[in-house]
Amino acid sequence: MPRGIPKPKYDENGELIVRQSKKKQKTQSESDGKRRVGRRLDPAQVAVLEKYFAIDIYPTTESKEKWATEIGLEATTVSKWFINRRVKFREEQKARNVPDADLPRRPPDRRPAADEASDDEGSDGDDG
């Protein structure tokens, strides 16, 4: 074997060990895993999410958490659904030749910045 190239290592079953990090090693068969399959949403859940999407394509975190509880999903699932639905929406709009300028964009942050809120509280300015 040429110098500088490490000799392959095998486990007790004779499978090649693929080195991923110093902390954990996996065998070749373990590293050939399939992609994780996501959970399918129930058609009733999708119908509710589509209804909310028609109202606001950028709902607040609080709204997504409330809706998630309402339809029996995790807030992260609802959040990811909205992200994917916006991608689908934009693709549909581009297929219809809608100019980019006409596509909705993320609204500005709905909360006041921390420094703006502190400036308004207890500050008289030059009023007296």
PDB file of C-alpha atoms in Angstrom:
ATOM      1  CA  MET A   1       0.000   0.000   0.000  1.00  0.00           C
ATOM      2  CA  PRO A   2       1.420   3.477  -0.865  1.00  0.00           C
ATOM      3  CA  ARG A   3       2.586   5.659   1.999  1.00  0.00           C
ATOM      4  CA  GLY A   4       0.161   8.252   3.337  1.00  0.00           C
ATOM      5  CA  ILE A   5      -2.970   6.289   2.454  1.00  0.00           C
ATOM      6  CA  PRO A   6      -4.478   4.624   5.529  1.00  0.00           C
ATOM      7  CA  LYS A   7      -5.210   0.931   5.416  1.00  0.00           C
ATOM      8  CA  PRO A   8      -8.988   0.209   5.325  1.00  0.00           C
ATOM      9  CA  LYS A   9     -10.464  -1.065   8.587  1.00  0.00           C
ATOM     10  CA  TYR A  10     -13.155  -3.696   8.895  1.00  0.00           C
ATOM     11  CA  ASP A  11     -15.530  -4.556  11.739  1.00  0.00           C
ATOM     12  CA  GLU A  12     -16.063  -8.017  13.258  1.00  0.00           C
ATOM     13  CA  ASN A  13     -18.537  -8.871  10.448  1.00  0.00           C
ATOM     14  CA  GLY A  14     -16.032  -7.997   7.749  1.00  0.00           C
ATOM     15  CA  GLU A  15     -17.823  -4.774   6.737  1.00  0.00           C
ATOM     16  CA  LEU A  16     -15.786  -1.727   5.816  1.00  0.00           C
ATOM     17  CA  ILE A  17     -15.785   0.920   8.563  1.00  0.00           C
ATOM     18  CA  VAL A  18     -16.503   4.372   7.154  1.00  0.00           C
ATOM     19  CA  ARG A  19     -14.900   7.014   9.336  1.00  0.00           C
ATOM     20  CA  GLN A  20     -17.212   9.965   9.890  1.00  0.00           C
ATOM     21  CA  SER A  21     -15.619  11.525  12.923  1.00  0.00           C
ATOM     22  CA  LYS A  22     -13.301  10.615  15.751  1.00  0.00           C
ATOM     23  CA  LYS A  23     -16.250  10.303  18.122  1.00  0.00           C
ATOM     24  CA  LYS A  24     -18.423   7.855  16.182  1.00  0.00           C
ATOM     25  CA  GLN A  25     -17.781   5.391  13.386  1.00  0.00           C
ATOM     26  CA  LYS A  26     -20.349   3.571  11.291  1.00  0.00           C
ATOM     27  CA  THR A  27     -20.108   0.547   9.069  1.00  0.00           C
ATOM     28  CA  GLN A  28     -20.749   0.875   5.336  1.00  0.00           C
ATOM     29  CA  SER A  29     -24.205  -0.721   5.642  1.00  0.00           C
ATOM     30  CA  GLU A  30     -25.226   1.727   8.423  1.00  0.00           C
ATOM     31  CA  SER A  31     -24.125   4.771   6.431  1.00  0.00           C
ATOM     32  CA  ASP A  32     -26.242   3.767   3.398  1.00  0.00           C
ATOM     33  CA  GLY A  33     -29.497   4.773   5.136  1.00  0.00           C
ATOM     34  CA  LYS A  34     -32.583   5.929   3.309  1.00  0.00           C
ATOM     35  CA  ARG A  35     -33.966   9.461   3.480  1.00  0.00           C
ATOM     36  CA  ARG A  36     -36.329  10.000   6.353  1.00  0.00           C
ATOM     37  CA  VAL A  37     -39.940  10.064   5.209  1.00  0.00           C
ATOM     38  CA  GLY A  38     -42.042  12.917   6.560  1.00  0.00           C
ATOM     39  CA  ARG A  39     -45.458  12.478   8.040  1.00  0.00           C
ATOM     40  CA  ARG A  40     -48.344  13.073   5.674  1.00  0.00           C
ATOM     41  CA  LEU A  41     -50.883  15.621   6.808  1.00  0.00           C
ATOM     42  CA  ASP A  42     -54.484  14.637   6.953  1.00  0.00           C
ATOM     43  CA  PRO A  43     -56.642  16.274   4.214  1.00  0.00           C
ATOM     44  CA  ALA A  44     -58.676  18.117   6.872  1.00  0.00           C
ATOM     45  CA  GLN A  45     -55.473  19.581   8.343  1.00  0.00           C
ATOM     46  CA  VAL A  46     -54.320  20.690   4.888  1.00  0.00           C
ATOM     47  CA  ALA A  47     -57.719  22.295   4.230  1.00  0.00           C
ATOM     48  CA  VAL A  48     -57.428  24.338   7.435  1.00  0.00           C
ATOM     49  CA  LEU A  49     -53.844  25.375   6.623  1.00  0.00           C
ATOM     50  CA  GLU A  50     -54.870  26.354   3.070  1.00  0.00           C
ATOM     51  CA  LYS A  51     -57.680  28.499   4.534  1.00  0.00           C
ATOM     52  CA  TYR A  52     -55.174  30.319   6.750  1.00  0.00           C
ATOM     53  CA  PHE A  53     -52.687  30.613   3.870  1.00  0.00           C
ATOM     54  CA  ALA A  54     -55.347  32.397   1.798  1.00  0.00           C
ATOM     55  CA  ILE A  55     -55.648  34.957   4.610  1.00  0.00           C
ATOM     56  CA  ASP A  56     -51.948  35.495   5.354  1.00  0.00           C
ATOM     57  CA  ILE A  57     -48.962  33.828   3.703  1.00  0.00           C
ATOM     58  CA  TYR A  58     -46.656  35.167   6.459  1.00  0.00           C
ATOM     59  CA  PRO A  59     -48.495  34.438   9.720  1.00  0.00           C
ATOM     60  CA  THR A  60     -46.931  35.296  13.068  1.00  0.00           C
ATOM     61  CA  THR A  61     -45.331  32.654  15.249  1.00  0.00           C
ATOM     62  CA  GLU A  62     -48.197  33.047  17.709  1.00  0.00           C
ATOM     63  CA  SER A  63     -50.763  32.377  14.973  1.00  0.00           C
ATOM     64  CA  LYS A  64     -48.905  29.283  13.779  1.00  0.00           C
ATOM     65  CA  GLU A  65     -48.685  27.952  17.344  1.00  0.00           C
ATOM     66  CA  LYS A  66     -52.415  28.549  17.890  1.00  0.00           C
ATOM     67  CA  TRP A  67     -53.366  26.847  14.617  1.00  0.00           C
ATOM     68  CA  ALA A  68     -51.033  23.934  15.316  1.00  0.00           C
ATOM     69  CA  THR A  69     -52.801  23.281  18.621  1.00  0.00           C
ATOM     70  CA  GLU A  70     -56.156  23.685  16.917  1.00  0.00           C
ATOM     71  CA  ILE A  71     -55.487  20.996  14.279  1.00  0.00           C
ATOM     72  CA  GLY A  72     -53.286  18.669  16.340  1.00  0.00           C
ATOM     73  CA  LEU A  73     -49.846  19.367  14.864  1.00  0.00           C
ATOM     74  CA  GLU A  74     -46.558  20.677  16.182  1.00  0.00           C
ATOM     75  CA  ALA A  75     -45.809  24.350  15.588  1.00  0.00           C
ATOM     76  CA  THR A  76     -42.650  23.428  13.649  1.00  0.00           C
ATOM     77  CA  THR A  77     -44.725  21.286  11.286  1.00  0.00           C
ATOM     78  CA  VAL A  78     -47.091  24.193  10.616  1.00  0.00           C
ATOM     79  CA  SER A  79     -44.155  26.560  10.156  1.00  0.00           C
ATOM     80  CA  LYS A  80     -42.474  24.230   7.649  1.00  0.00           C
ATOM     81  CA  TRP A  81     -45.798  23.745   5.849  1.00  0.00           C
ATOM     82  CA  PHE A  82     -46.060  27.524   5.347  1.00  0.00           C
ATOM     83  CA  ILE A  83     -42.469  27.703   4.062  1.00  0.00           C
ATOM     84  CA  ASN A  84     -43.114  24.924   1.542  1.00  0.00           C
ATOM     85  CA  ARG A  85     -46.490  26.358   0.564  1.00  0.00           C
ATOM     86  CA  ARG A  86     -44.924  29.753  -0.193  1.00  0.00           C
ATOM     87  CA  VAL A  87     -42.395  28.018  -2.453  1.00  0.00           C
ATOM     88  CA  LYS A  88     -45.246  26.250  -4.268  1.00  0.00           C
ATOM     89  CA  PHE A  89     -47.173  29.534  -4.503  1.00  0.00           C
ATOM     90  CA  ARG A  90     -44.210  31.343  -6.095  1.00  0.00           C
ATOM     91  CA  GLU A  91     -43.663  28.499  -8.561  1.00  0.00           C
ATOM     92  CA  GLU A  92     -47.325  28.679  -9.562  1.00  0.00           C
ATOM     93  CA  GLN A  93     -47.094  32.456  -9.998  1.00  0.00           C
ATOM     94  CA  LYS A  94     -43.949  32.180 -12.126  1.00  0.00           C
ATOM     95  CA  ALA A  95     -45.647  29.531 -14.279  1.00  0.00           C
ATOM     96  CA  ARG A  96     -48.383  32.119 -14.907  1.00  0.00           C
ATOM     97  CA  ASN A  97     -45.689  34.686 -15.814  1.00  0.00           C
ATOM     98  CA  VAL A  98     -46.446  36.953 -12.864  1.00  0.00           C
ATOM     99  CA  PRO A  99     -43.528  39.411 -12.526  1.00  0.00           C
ATOM    100  CA  ASP A 100     -41.371  39.053  -9.399  1.00  0.00           C
ATOM    101  CA  ALA A 101     -42.317  42.565  -8.317  1.00  0.00           C
ATOM    102  CA  ASP A 102     -45.945  41.436  -7.983  1.00  0.00           C
ATOM    103  CA  LEU A 103     -45.131  38.486  -5.711  1.00  0.00           C
ATOM    104  CA  PRO A 104     -45.698  39.012  -1.982  1.00  0.00           C
ATOM    105  CA  ARG A 105     -42.581  39.460   0.132  1.00  0.00           C
ATOM    106  CA  ARG A 106     -41.953  38.926   3.810  1.00  0.00           C
ATOM    107  CA  PRO A 107     -43.476  41.835   5.699  1.00  0.00           C
ATOM    108  CA  PRO A 108     -41.228  43.950   7.895  1.00  0.00           C
ATOM    109  CA  ASP A 109     -40.833  42.706  11.443  1.00  0.00           C
ATOM    110  CA  ARG A 110     -44.105  43.365  13.223  1.00  0.00           C
ATOM    111  CA  ARG A 111     -42.460  44.006  16.605  1.00  0.00           C
ATOM    112  CA  PRO A 112     -40.687  47.289  17.387  1.00  0.00           C
ATOM    113  CA  ALA A 113     -36.932  47.026  17.632  1.00  0.00           C
ATOM    114  CA  ALA A 114     -35.588  46.850  21.199  1.00  0.00           C
ATOM    115  CA  ASP A 115     -33.818  50.217  20.943  1.00  0.00           C
ATOM    116  CA  GLU A 116     -36.956  51.933  19.573  1.00  0.00           C
ATOM    117  CA  ALA A 117     -39.100  50.635  22.429  1.00  0.00           C
ATOM    118  CA  SER A 118     -36.611  51.806  25.056  1.00  0.00           C
ATOM    119  CA  ASP A 119     -36.310  55.256  23.413  1.00  0.00           C
ATOM    120  CA  ASP A 120     -40.050  55.844  23.617  1.00  0.00           C
ATOM    121  CA  GLU A 121     -40.360  54.869  27.283  1.00  0.00           C
ATOM    122  CA  GLY A 122     -39.548  57.556  29.814  1.00  0.00           C
ATOM    123  CA  SER A 123     -37.839  59.860  27.330  1.00  0.00           C
ATOM    124  CA  ASP A 124     -39.134  63.417  27.309  1.00  0.00           C
ATOM    125  CA  GLY A 125     -36.849  64.641  24.564  1.00  0.00           C
ATOM    126  CA  ASP A 126     -36.797  68.453  24.382  1.00  0.00           C
ATOM    127  CA  ASP A 127     -40.427  68.881  25.356  1.00  0.00           C
ATOM    128  CA  GLY A 128     -39.708  70.250  28.738  1.00  0.00           C
TER     129      GLY A 128
END
